[in-house]
mmCIF file of C-alpha atoms in Angstrom:
data_model
loop_
_atom_site.group_PDB
_atom_site.id
_atom_site.type_symbol
_atom_site.label_atom_id
_atom_site.label_comp_id
_atom_site.label_asym_id
_atom_site.label_seq_id
_atom_site.Cartn_x
_atom_site.Cartn_y
_atom_site.Cartn_z
ATOM 1 C CA UNK A 1 -12.996 -2.311 17.358
ATOM 2 C CA UNK A 2 -16.314 -1.685 15.418
ATOM 3 C CA UNK A 3 -14.729 1.691 14.349
ATOM 4 C CA UNK A 4 -11.687 -0.124 12.952
ATOM 5 C CA UNK A 5 -13.806 -2.585 11.016
ATOM 6 C CA UNK A 6 -15.700 0.456 9.630
ATOM 7 C CA UNK A 7 -12.492 1.823 8.378
ATOM 8 C CA UNK A 8 -11.568 -1.320 6.697
ATOM 9 C CA UNK A 9 -14.781 -1.547 4.710
ATOM 10 C CA UNK A 10 -14.657 2.127 3.734
ATOM 11 C CA UNK A 11 -11.011 2.389 3.127
ATOM 12 C CA UNK A 12 -11.581 4.758 0.059
ATOM 13 C CA UNK A 13 -12.179 7.493 2.553
ATOM 14 C CA UNK A 14 -8.733 7.149 3.873
ATOM 15 C CA UNK A 15 -7.366 7.488 0.356
ATOM 16 C CA UNK A 16 -9.435 10.718 -0.090
ATOM 17 C CA UNK A 17 -7.879 11.988 3.107
ATOM 18 C CA UNK A 18 -4.418 11.353 1.886
ATOM 19 C CA UNK A 19 -5.019 13.300 -1.239
ATOM 20 C CA UNK A 20 -6.520 16.221 0.798
ATOM 21 C CA UNK A 21 -3.115 16.633 2.502
ATOM 22 C CA UNK A 22 -2.061 18.132 -0.842
ATOM 23 C CA UNK A 23 -4.942 20.482 -1.296
ATOM 24 C CA UNK A 24 -4.820 23.755 0.578
ATOM 25 C CA UNK A 25 -7.728 24.034 2.853
ATOM 26 C CA UNK A 26 -6.641 27.261 4.401
ATOM 27 C CA UNK A 27 -6.592 30.792 2.959
ATOM 28 C CA UNK A 28 -2.790 31.403 2.792
ATOM 29 C CA UNK A 29 -1.997 32.851 -0.665
ATOM 30 C CA UNK A 30 1.247 31.011 -0.777
ATOM 31 C CA UNK A 31 -0.376 27.516 -0.457
ATOM 32 C CA UNK A 32 -2.890 28.285 -3.143
ATOM 33 C CA UNK A 33 -0.324 29.722 -5.494
ATOM 34 C CA UNK A 34 1.864 26.604 -5.214
ATOM 35 C CA UNK A 35 -1.106 24.245 -5.785
ATOM 36 C CA UNK A 36 -2.079 26.153 -8.918
ATOM 37 C CA UNK A 37 1.485 25.318 -10.344
ATOM 38 C CA UNK A 38 1.038 21.504 -10.129
ATOM 39 C CA UNK A 39 0.778 20.256 -13.697
ATOM 40 C CA UNK A 40 -2.040 17.772 -14.449
ATOM 41 C CA UNK A 41 -1.863 14.928 -16.795
ATOM 42 C CA UNK A 42 -4.139 12.112 -17.819
ATOM 43 C CA UNK A 43 -2.756 8.684 -18.502
ATOM 44 C CA UNK A 44 -4.060 5.341 -19.879
ATOM 45 C CA UNK A 45 -2.184 2.045 -20.090
ATOM 46 C CA UNK A 46 -2.867 -1.603 -20.758
ATOM 47 C CA UNK A 47 -1.517 -4.487 -18.734
ATOM 48 C CA UNK A 48 -0.984 -8.259 -19.370
ATOM 49 C CA UNK A 49 0.556 -10.783 -17.049
ATOM 50 C CA UNK A 50 0.403 -14.108 -15.047
ATOM 51 C CA UNK A 51 -0.828 -15.465 -11.796
ATOM 52 C CA UNK A 52 1.819 -16.646 -9.319
ATOM 53 C CA UNK A 53 0.811 -20.188 -8.106
ATOM 54 C CA UNK A 54 2.158 -19.570 -4.576
ATOM 55 C CA UNK A 55 0.336 -22.458 -3.014
ATOM 56 C CA UNK A 56 -0.432 -25.956 -3.948
ATOM 57 C CA UNK A 57 -4.223 -25.481 -3.225
ATOM 58 C CA UNK A 58 -4.567 -22.694 -5.875
ATOM 59 C CA UNK A 59 -2.291 -24.390 -8.506
ATOM 60 C CA UNK A 60 -5.187 -25.626 -10.686
ATOM 61 C CA UNK A 61 -6.735 -22.178 -11.144
ATOM 62 C CA UNK A 62 -3.414 -20.186 -11.514
ATOM 63 C CA UNK A 63 -2.982 -21.207 -15.233
ATOM 64 C CA UNK A 64 -4.363 -17.914 -16.706
ATOM 65 C CA UNK A 65 -3.185 -14.607 -18.003
ATOM 66 C CA UNK A 66 -4.807 -11.587 -16.423
ATOM 67 C CA UNK A 67 -5.200 -8.475 -18.600
ATOM 68 C CA UNK A 68 -6.484 -4.948 -17.881
ATOM 69 C CA UNK A 69 -6.709 -1.327 -18.486
ATOM 70 C CA UNK A 70 -5.861 1.505 -16.121
ATOM 71 C CA UNK A 71 -6.722 5.221 -16.284
ATOM 72 C CA UNK A 72 -4.421 7.609 -14.165
ATOM 73 C CA UNK A 73 -5.148 11.081 -12.963
ATOM 74 C CA UNK A 74 -1.717 12.665 -12.174
ATOM 75 C CA UNK A 75 -0.479 15.838 -10.364
ATOM 76 C CA UNK A 76 3.288 16.446 -10.638
ATOM 77 C CA UNK A 77 4.548 18.100 -7.521
ATOM 78 C CA UNK A 78 7.155 20.595 -8.522
ATOM 79 C CA UNK A 79 7.056 22.694 -5.384
ATOM 80 C CA UNK A 80 10.195 23.519 -3.435
ATOM 81 C CA UNK A 81 8.913 21.724 -0.293
ATOM 82 C CA UNK A 82 8.460 18.443 -2.193
ATOM 83 C CA UNK A 83 12.014 18.787 -3.761
ATOM 84 C CA UNK A 84 13.478 19.495 -0.324
ATOM 85 C CA UNK A 85 11.938 16.267 0.988
ATOM 86 C CA UNK A 86 13.250 13.855 -1.658
ATOM 87 C CA UNK A 87 15.379 15.634 -4.191
ATOM 88 C CA UNK A 88 12.869 14.444 -6.810
ATOM 89 C CA UNK A 89 9.685 15.371 -8.475
ATOM 90 C CA UNK A 90 6.932 13.190 -6.976
ATOM 91 C CA UNK A 91 3.788 12.625 -8.923
ATOM 92 C CA UNK A 92 0.616 11.953 -6.912
ATOM 93 C CA UNK A 93 -2.765 10.789 -8.093
ATOM 94 C CA UNK A 94 -5.636 8.342 -8.467
ATOM 95 C CA UNK A 95 -5.868 5.361 -10.733
ATOM 96 C CA UNK A 96 -9.014 3.529 -11.780
ATOM 97 C CA UNK A 97 -8.375 0.053 -13.172
ATOM 98 C CA UNK A 98 -10.146 -2.987 -14.561
ATOM 99 C CA UNK A 99 -8.579 -6.508 -14.444
ATOM 100 C CA UNK A 100 -9.815 -9.616 -16.109
ATOM 101 C CA UNK A 101 -8.418 -12.758 -14.704
ATOM 102 C CA UNK A 102 -9.247 -14.697 -17.706
ATOM 103 C CA UNK A 103 -11.208 -17.235 -15.718
ATOM 104 C CA UNK A 104 -14.786 -15.918 -15.620
ATOM 105 C CA UNK A 105 -16.554 -18.623 -13.683
ATOM 106 C CA UNK A 106 -13.956 -19.010 -10.862
ATOM 107 C CA UNK A 107 -11.860 -15.714 -10.597
ATOM 108 C CA UNK A 108 -13.985 -13.182 -12.452
ATOM 109 C CA UNK A 109 -12.779 -9.652 -12.666
ATOM 110 C CA UNK A 110 -11.588 -6.815 -10.453
ATOM 111 C CA UNK A 111 -12.531 -3.112 -10.458
ATOM 112 C CA UNK A 112 -9.966 -1.091 -8.457
ATOM 113 C CA UNK A 113 -9.518 2.560 -7.253
ATOM 114 C CA UNK A 114 -6.038 3.308 -5.871
ATOM 115 C CA UNK A 115 -4.107 6.241 -4.615
ATOM 116 C CA UNK A 116 -0.426 6.390 -5.609
ATOM 117 C CA UNK A 117 2.853 8.184 -5.184
ATOM 118 C CA UNK A 118 5.334 8.120 -8.085
ATOM 119 C CA UNK A 119 8.756 9.775 -7.773
ATOM 120 C CA UNK A 120 10.544 10.665 -10.976
ATOM 121 C CA UNK A 121 14.301 10.364 -10.511
ATOM 122 C CA UNK A 122 15.396 12.070 -13.740
ATOM 123 C CA UNK A 123 12.527 13.972 -14.993
ATOM 124 C CA UNK A 124 14.502 16.534 -16.985
ATOM 125 C CA UNK A 125 15.770 13.979 -19.474
ATOM 126 C CA UNK A 126 13.959 12.835 -22.528
ATOM 127 C CA UNK A 127 14.275 9.286 -21.295
ATOM 128 C CA UNK A 128 13.659 8.963 -17.612
ATOM 129 C CA UNK A 129 12.723 6.412 -14.894
ATOM 130 C CA UNK A 130 10.017 6.368 -12.252
ATOM 131 C CA UNK A 131 8.710 3.979 -9.649
ATOM 132 C CA UNK A 132 5.350 3.927 -8.125
ATOM 133 C CA UNK A 133 3.634 2.523 -4.947
ATOM 134 C CA UNK A 134 -0.073 2.390 -4.589
ATOM 135 C CA UNK A 135 -2.884 1.194 -2.358
ATOM 136 C CA UNK A 136 -6.647 1.233 -2.541
ATOM 137 C CA UNK A 137 -9.881 -0.525 -2.689
ATOM 138 C CA UNK A 138 -11.244 -3.144 -5.098
ATOM 139 C CA UNK A 139 -14.483 -4.965 -6.028
ATOM 140 C CA UNK A 140 -14.251 -8.513 -7.044
ATOM 141 C CA UNK A 141 -16.935 -10.127 -9.165
ATOM 142 C CA UNK A 142 -16.428 -13.784 -8.325
ATOM 143 C CA UNK A 143 -15.473 -14.803 -4.671
ATOM 144 C CA UNK A 144 -15.161 -18.024 -2.772
ATOM 145 C CA UNK A 145 -18.287 -19.986 -1.983
ATOM 146 C CA UNK A 146 -18.203 -23.426 -0.251
ATOM 147 C CA UNK A 147 -20.991 -24.670 -2.652
ATOM 148 C CA UNK A 148 -20.993 -22.607 -5.867
ATOM 149 C CA UNK A 149 -17.179 -21.473 -6.111
ATOM 150 C CA UNK A 150 -15.101 -23.649 -3.726
ATOM 151 C CA UNK A 151 -11.980 -23.582 -6.056
ATOM 152 C CA UNK A 152 -11.375 -19.786 -5.505
ATOM 153 C CA UNK A 153 -9.218 -19.680 -2.440
ATOM 154 C CA UNK A 154 -7.568 -16.391 -3.447
ATOM 155 C CA UNK A 155 -10.340 -14.146 -2.065
ATOM 156 C CA UNK A 156 -13.616 -14.594 -0.195
ATOM 157 C CA UNK A 157 -14.955 -11.021 0.146
ATOM 158 C CA UNK A 158 -16.200 -8.935 -2.719
ATOM 159 C CA UNK A 159 -14.533 -5.834 -1.128
ATOM 160 C CA UNK A 160 -10.729 -6.337 -0.958
ATOM 161 C CA UNK A 161 -7.551 -4.241 -1.042
ATOM 162 C CA UNK A 162 -5.087 -3.928 -3.851
ATOM 163 C CA UNK A 163 -1.397 -3.135 -3.386
ATOM 164 C CA UNK A 164 0.940 -2.480 -6.345
ATOM 165 C CA UNK A 165 4.581 -1.540 -6.959
ATOM 166 C CA UNK A 166 5.878 -0.723 -10.424
ATOM 167 C CA UNK A 167 8.883 0.545 -12.374
ATOM 168 C CA UNK A 168 8.494 2.560 -15.481
ATOM 169 C CA UNK A 169 10.589 3.651 -18.324
ATOM 170 C CA UNK A 170 9.365 7.053 -19.750
ATOM 171 C CA UNK A 171 9.990 8.498 -23.161
ATOM 172 C CA UNK A 172 8.980 12.136 -23.530
ATOM 173 C CA UNK A 173 7.948 12.731 -27.198
ATOM 174 C CA UNK A 174 7.148 16.500 -26.488
ATOM 175 C CA UNK A 175 5.891 18.764 -23.851
ATOM 176 C CA UNK A 176 2.461 17.134 -23.814
ATOM 177 C CA UNK A 177 2.925 13.434 -24.710
ATOM 178 C CA UNK A 178 4.858 10.860 -22.730
ATOM 179 C CA UNK A 179 5.108 7.112 -23.612
ATOM 180 C CA UNK A 180 5.509 4.540 -20.832
ATOM 181 C CA UNK A 181 6.624 0.953 -20.582
ATOM 182 C CA UNK A 182 5.904 -0.419 -17.099
ATOM 183 C CA UNK A 183 6.454 -3.556 -15.057
ATOM 184 C CA UNK A 184 4.083 -3.923 -12.108
ATOM 185 C CA UNK A 185 3.618 -6.386 -9.139
ATOM 186 C CA UNK A 186 0.034 -6.527 -8.162
ATOM 187 C CA UNK A 187 -1.435 -8.096 -5.033
ATOM 188 C CA UNK A 188 -5.180 -8.192 -4.065
ATOM 189 C CA UNK A 189 -6.499 -9.646 -0.727
ATOM 190 C CA UNK A 190 -8.981 -8.711 1.978
ATOM 191 C CA UNK A 191 -6.100 -8.492 4.545
ATOM 192 C CA UNK A 192 -7.446 -11.389 6.727
ATOM 193 C CA UNK A 193 -10.821 -9.934 7.228
ATOM 194 C CA UNK A 194 -12.386 -13.139 6.016
ATOM 195 C CA UNK A 195 -11.039 -16.554 5.058
ATOM 196 C CA UNK A 196 -9.978 -18.105 2.766
ATOM 197 C CA UNK A 197 -7.645 -15.359 1.852
ATOM 198 C CA UNK A 198 -4.463 -16.552 0.188
ATOM 199 C CA UNK A 199 -4.377 -13.367 -1.981
ATOM 200 C CA UNK A 200 -3.843 -13.193 -5.719
ATOM 201 C CA UNK A 201 -0.371 -12.119 -6.893
ATOM 202 C CA UNK A 202 -0.119 -11.160 -10.564
ATOM 203 C CA UNK A 203 2.883 -9.460 -12.283
ATOM 204 C CA UNK A 204 2.070 -7.610 -15.282
ATOM 205 C CA UNK A 205 3.820 -5.586 -18.133
ATOM 206 C CA UNK A 206 2.209 -2.788 -19.894
ATOM 207 C CA UNK A 207 2.489 0.065 -22.249
ATOM 208 C CA UNK A 208 0.738 3.448 -22.026
ATOM 209 C CA UNK A 209 0.613 7.186 -22.738
ATOM 210 C CA UNK A 210 0.216 10.395 -20.692
ATOM 211 C CA UNK A 211 -1.047 13.657 -21.884
ATOM 212 C CA UNK A 212 -0.133 16.853 -20.005
ATOM 213 C CA UNK A 213 -2.682 19.554 -20.784
ATOM 214 C CA UNK A 214 -0.615 22.741 -20.119
ATOM 215 C CA UNK A 215 3.015 23.428 -20.637
ATOM 216 C CA UNK A 216 5.205 24.076 -17.631
ATOM 217 C CA UNK A 217 8.716 24.702 -16.741
ATOM 218 C CA UNK A 218 10.553 22.826 -13.968
ATOM 219 C CA UNK A 219 11.898 25.117 -11.353
ATOM 220 C CA UNK A 220 15.661 25.134 -10.553
ATOM 221 C CA UNK A 221 16.390 23.761 -7.113
ATOM 222 C CA UNK A 222 19.730 23.128 -5.637
ATOM 223 C CA UNK A 223 20.569 19.812 -3.889
ATOM 224 C CA UNK A 224 21.942 21.450 -0.802
ATOM 225 C CA UNK A 225 18.649 23.108 -0.162
ATOM 226 C CA UNK A 226 17.345 19.837 1.128
ATOM 227 C CA UNK A 227 16.715 19.792 4.880
ATOM 228 C CA UNK A 228 16.470 16.725 6.921
ATOM 229 C CA UNK A 229 15.520 17.127 10.501
ATOM 230 C CA UNK A 230 17.390 14.130 11.766
ATOM 231 C CA UNK A 231 18.469 10.881 9.994
ATOM 232 C CA UNK A 232 17.699 8.893 13.151
ATOM 233 C CA UNK A 233 14.100 8.469 14.632
ATOM 234 C CA UNK A 234 12.429 6.574 17.281
ATOM 235 C CA UNK A 235 8.745 5.739 16.880
ATOM 236 C CA UNK A 236 5.842 4.222 18.852
ATOM 237 C CA UNK A 237 2.640 3.263 17.340
ATOM 238 C CA UNK A 238 -0.671 1.468 18.163
ATOM 239 C CA UNK A 239 -2.482 -0.731 15.629
ATOM 240 C CA UNK A 240 -5.891 -2.362 15.301
ATOM 241 C CA UNK A 241 -7.980 -4.558 12.975
ATOM 242 C CA UNK A 242 -10.705 -7.212 13.046
ATOM 243 C CA UNK A 243 -10.771 -10.630 11.373
ATOM 244 C CA UNK A 244 -12.864 -13.815 11.182
ATOM 245 C CA UNK A 245 -11.924 -17.024 12.851
ATOM 246 C CA UNK A 246 -12.103 -19.167 9.521
ATOM 247 C CA UNK A 247 -13.776 -19.405 6.150
ATOM 248 C CA UNK A 248 -17.106 -20.479 7.641
ATOM 249 C CA UNK A 249 -17.298 -17.721 10.284
ATOM 250 C CA UNK A 250 -19.001 -14.416 9.884
ATOM 251 C CA UNK A 251 -18.152 -13.073 13.298
ATOM 252 C CA UNK A 252 -15.250 -10.782 13.523
ATOM 253 C CA UNK A 253 -12.871 -10.730 16.345
ATOM 254 C CA UNK A 254 -10.750 -7.670 17.456
ATOM 255 C CA UNK A 255 -7.076 -7.420 17.156
ATOM 256 C CA UNK A 256 -4.719 -4.727 18.605
ATOM 257 C CA UNK A 257 -1.165 -4.186 19.506
ATOM 258 C CA UNK A 258 1.793 -1.821 19.420
ATOM 259 C CA UNK A 259 5.154 -1.352 17.766
ATOM 260 C CA UNK A 260 8.307 0.405 18.999
ATOM 261 C CA UNK A 261 11.344 1.082 16.749
ATOM 262 C CA UNK A 262 14.264 3.000 15.563
ATOM 263 C CA UNK A 263 14.931 4.210 12.105
ATOM 264 C CA UNK A 264 18.169 5.370 10.418
ATOM 265 C CA UNK A 265 17.944 7.235 7.103
ATOM 266 C CA UNK A 266 21.344 6.565 5.231
ATOM 267 C CA UNK A 267 20.260 7.931 1.653
ATOM 268 C CA UNK A 268 17.868 10.493 0.346
ATOM 269 C CA UNK A 269 15.143 7.883 -0.370
ATOM 270 C CA UNK A 270 16.279 4.982 1.881
ATOM 271 C CA UNK A 271 16.380 4.178 5.568
ATOM 272 C CA UNK A 272 16.702 0.927 7.587
ATOM 273 C CA UNK A 273 14.440 0.239 10.499
ATOM 274 C CA UNK A 274 14.279 -2.177 13.466
ATOM 275 C CA UNK A 275 12.032 -2.743 16.450
ATOM 276 C CA UNK A 276 9.615 -4.885 18.261
ATOM 277 C CA UNK A 277 5.906 -5.531 18.021
ATOM 278 C CA UNK A 278 3.280 -7.061 20.329
ATOM 279 C CA UNK A 279 -0.227 -8.175 19.078
ATOM 280 C CA UNK A 280 -3.263 -9.593 20.776
ATOM 281 C CA UNK A 281 -5.290 -11.528 18.423
ATOM 282 C CA UNK A 282 -8.707 -12.579 19.597
ATOM 283 C CA UNK A 283 -9.067 -15.251 16.847
ATOM 284 C CA UNK A 284 -6.126 -17.058 18.663
ATOM 285 C CA UNK A 285 -8.137 -16.740 21.872
ATOM 286 C CA UNK A 286 -11.048 -18.332 20.280
ATOM 287 C CA UNK A 287 -9.003 -21.173 18.992
ATOM 288 C CA UNK A 288 -7.444 -21.678 22.438
ATOM 289 C CA UNK A 289 -10.934 -21.821 24.050
ATOM 290 C CA UNK A 290 -12.117 -24.392 21.513
ATOM 291 C CA UNK A 291 -9.074 -26.573 21.906
ATOM 292 C CA UNK A 292 -8.996 -26.321 25.615
ATOM 293 C CA UNK A 293 -5.287 -25.566 26.011
ATOM 294 C CA UNK A 294 -4.408 -22.893 28.388
ATOM 295 C CA UNK A 295 -2.075 -20.694 26.138
ATOM 296 C CA UNK A 296 -1.588 -16.990 26.052
ATOM 297 C CA UNK A 297 -3.171 -15.579 22.827
ATOM 298 C CA UNK A 298 -0.603 -12.723 22.403
ATOM 299 C CA UNK A 299 2.472 -12.722 20.283
ATOM 300 C CA UNK A 300 5.681 -10.649 20.145
ATOM 301 C CA UNK A 301 8.368 -10.358 17.511
ATOM 302 C CA UNK A 302 11.488 -8.636 16.378
ATOM 303 C CA UNK A 303 11.151 -6.530 13.136
ATOM 304 C CA UNK A 304 13.765 -5.350 10.757
ATOM 305 C CA UNK A 305 13.802 -4.112 7.212
ATOM 306 C CA UNK A 306 13.923 -1.240 4.659
ATOM 307 C CA UNK A 307 11.949 1.966 4.182
ATOM 308 C CA UNK A 308 11.517 4.095 0.988
ATOM 309 C CA UNK A 309 11.221 7.743 2.204
ATOM 310 C CA UNK A 310 9.328 9.710 -0.335
ATOM 311 C CA UNK A 311 8.529 13.029 1.175
ATOM 312 C CA UNK A 312 5.930 12.597 3.941
ATOM 313 C CA UNK A 313 5.188 8.984 2.716
ATOM 314 C CA UNK A 314 7.125 5.983 4.013
ATOM 315 C CA UNK A 315 6.707 2.560 2.110
ATOM 316 C CA UNK A 316 8.170 -0.099 4.421
ATOM 317 C CA UNK A 317 9.118 -3.772 3.686
ATOM 318 C CA UNK A 318 9.858 -5.700 7.021
ATOM 319 C CA UNK A 319 10.711 -9.212 8.209
ATOM 320 C CA UNK A 320 9.445 -10.294 11.592
ATOM 321 C CA UNK A 321 10.760 -13.175 13.874
ATOM 322 C CA UNK A 322 8.642 -14.397 16.677
ATOM 323 C CA UNK A 323 10.446 -14.547 20.020
ATOM 324 C CA UNK A 324 7.096 -14.994 22.074
ATOM 325 C CA UNK A 325 4.313 -17.165 20.629
ATOM 326 C CA UNK A 326 2.723 -19.732 22.981
ATOM 327 C CA UNK A 327 0.221 -20.581 20.276
ATOM 328 C CA UNK A 328 2.412 -21.750 17.427
ATOM 329 C CA UNK A 329 2.132 -19.523 14.295
ATOM 330 C CA UNK A 330 1.942 -20.799 10.681
ATOM 331 C CA UNK A 331 5.566 -19.840 10.286
ATOM 332 C CA UNK A 332 8.313 -18.528 12.623
ATOM 333 C CA UNK A 333 8.977 -15.703 10.222
ATOM 334 C CA UNK A 334 6.548 -13.265 8.585
ATOM 335 C CA UNK A 335 6.448 -10.263 6.307
ATOM 336 C CA UNK A 336 5.002 -6.830 6.685
ATOM 337 C CA UNK A 337 4.408 -4.231 3.836
ATOM 338 C CA UNK A 338 3.029 -0.833 4.833
ATOM 339 C CA UNK A 339 2.514 2.809 3.846
ATOM 340 C CA UNK A 340 2.326 5.654 6.337
ATOM 341 C CA UNK A 341 1.762 9.403 6.075
ATOM 342 C CA UNK A 342 3.530 11.949 8.165
ATOM 343 C CA UNK A 343 0.787 14.534 8.649
ATOM 344 C CA UNK A 344 2.719 16.674 11.269
ATOM 345 C CA UNK A 345 6.342 16.958 12.318
ATOM 346 C CA UNK A 346 5.923 14.060 14.804
ATOM 347 C CA UNK A 347 2.595 12.252 14.053
ATOM 348 C CA UNK A 348 1.680 9.715 11.424
ATOM 349 C CA UNK A 349 -0.928 7.190 10.452
ATOM 350 C CA UNK A 350 -1.145 4.412 7.767
ATOM 351 C CA UNK A 351 -2.011 0.871 6.841
ATOM 352 C CA UNK A 352 0.025 -2.291 6.993
ATOM 353 C CA UNK A 353 -0.384 -5.873 5.646
ATOM 354 C CA UNK A 354 1.062 -8.901 7.541
ATOM 355 C CA UNK A 355 1.573 -12.217 5.660
ATOM 356 C CA UNK A 356 3.005 -15.516 6.567
ATOM 357 C CA UNK A 357 4.803 -16.446 3.320
ATOM 358 C CA UNK A 358 2.017 -16.390 0.697
ATOM 359 C CA UNK A 359 -0.910 -16.151 3.063
ATOM 360 C CA UNK A 360 -2.171 -12.870 4.346
ATOM 361 C CA UNK A 361 -2.846 -12.739 8.031
ATOM 362 C CA UNK A 362 -4.473 -9.409 8.536
ATOM 363 C CA UNK A 363 -4.553 -5.778 7.316
ATOM 364 C CA UNK A 364 -4.199 -3.217 10.162
ATOM 365 C CA UNK A 365 -4.661 0.491 10.536
ATOM 366 C CA UNK A 366 -1.984 2.395 12.742
ATOM 367 C CA UNK A 367 -1.212 5.709 14.177
ATOM 368 C CA UNK A 368 1.985 6.828 16.036
ATOM 369 C CA UNK A 369 4.483 9.301 17.115
ATOM 370 C CA UNK A 370 8.197 9.917 16.197
ATOM 371 C CA UNK A 371 10.674 11.318 18.769
#
């Protein structure tokens, strides 16, 4: 469990590991040759938005308009293997961002580093669309303090984890310059590591520009060259995390569990998935011991939802319904959003955020097998 907590604090290392999956570490000439073909571009965009007042307790500090600037380091994967996986040209990269929440004394600012995947659906056209999902690590300058900053119930730890999903309209001026208009949904929370942790949700709109340094030609691939092993897959995974009991607690309690499920891919980028999960949360055990009621501290639930299948990446959005919860949960239904990476034909690892409505419960790390 201490190892899991280490991973949560140093999650940027996992982002680097994800990128390394696309850099050839072996001496095969074919891999080196393919990687040298990946066009690199540098992008910059501005963002302006608003904070969603998703809870009455943060209503009074939600009336502000965050703004920010983001620098993107992009590699367009035009290899045949990438095309065969999603029939698209996925862009991979890092983004470094600064957000000012326009409330310096309570909310402060955020500095974020994220890894992202951005498939382009119609890259050959002068006007085209793309969507992007990213996850990373952020540093927050103003956090909750019971004496000096009690109004900031959004986040209570300086190190937190941003998630973002965006849709972009691209206009290709020439072979080097690309203009972008983007709508983004941003979320930052500490994943339940420390309370209070309601999480800050702030949609933004922005404009930007990309510059591609070298000219390149898109290779011609045929749609029927795509190979899908099987549209139906079972999986089994184990998960783990650590969280505090409440806002006044510094001790972290372990959390672990498993998930078993079945996935059916019905389109090139989409799949539906269902299953069950079981979790043992030792903060619940602590609550039971304090209250003196002899309840079981484990919970079990049914899961169902949708998965974006982008090559070896899977971005999932799931709903869970408890069927076993002796210690009553905040809500009978919860949400899960996750990103996994398939690093071999059968094995994968990733991260997942569980929330009850607007309140984050915990962020877990997971690894599993498909069969």
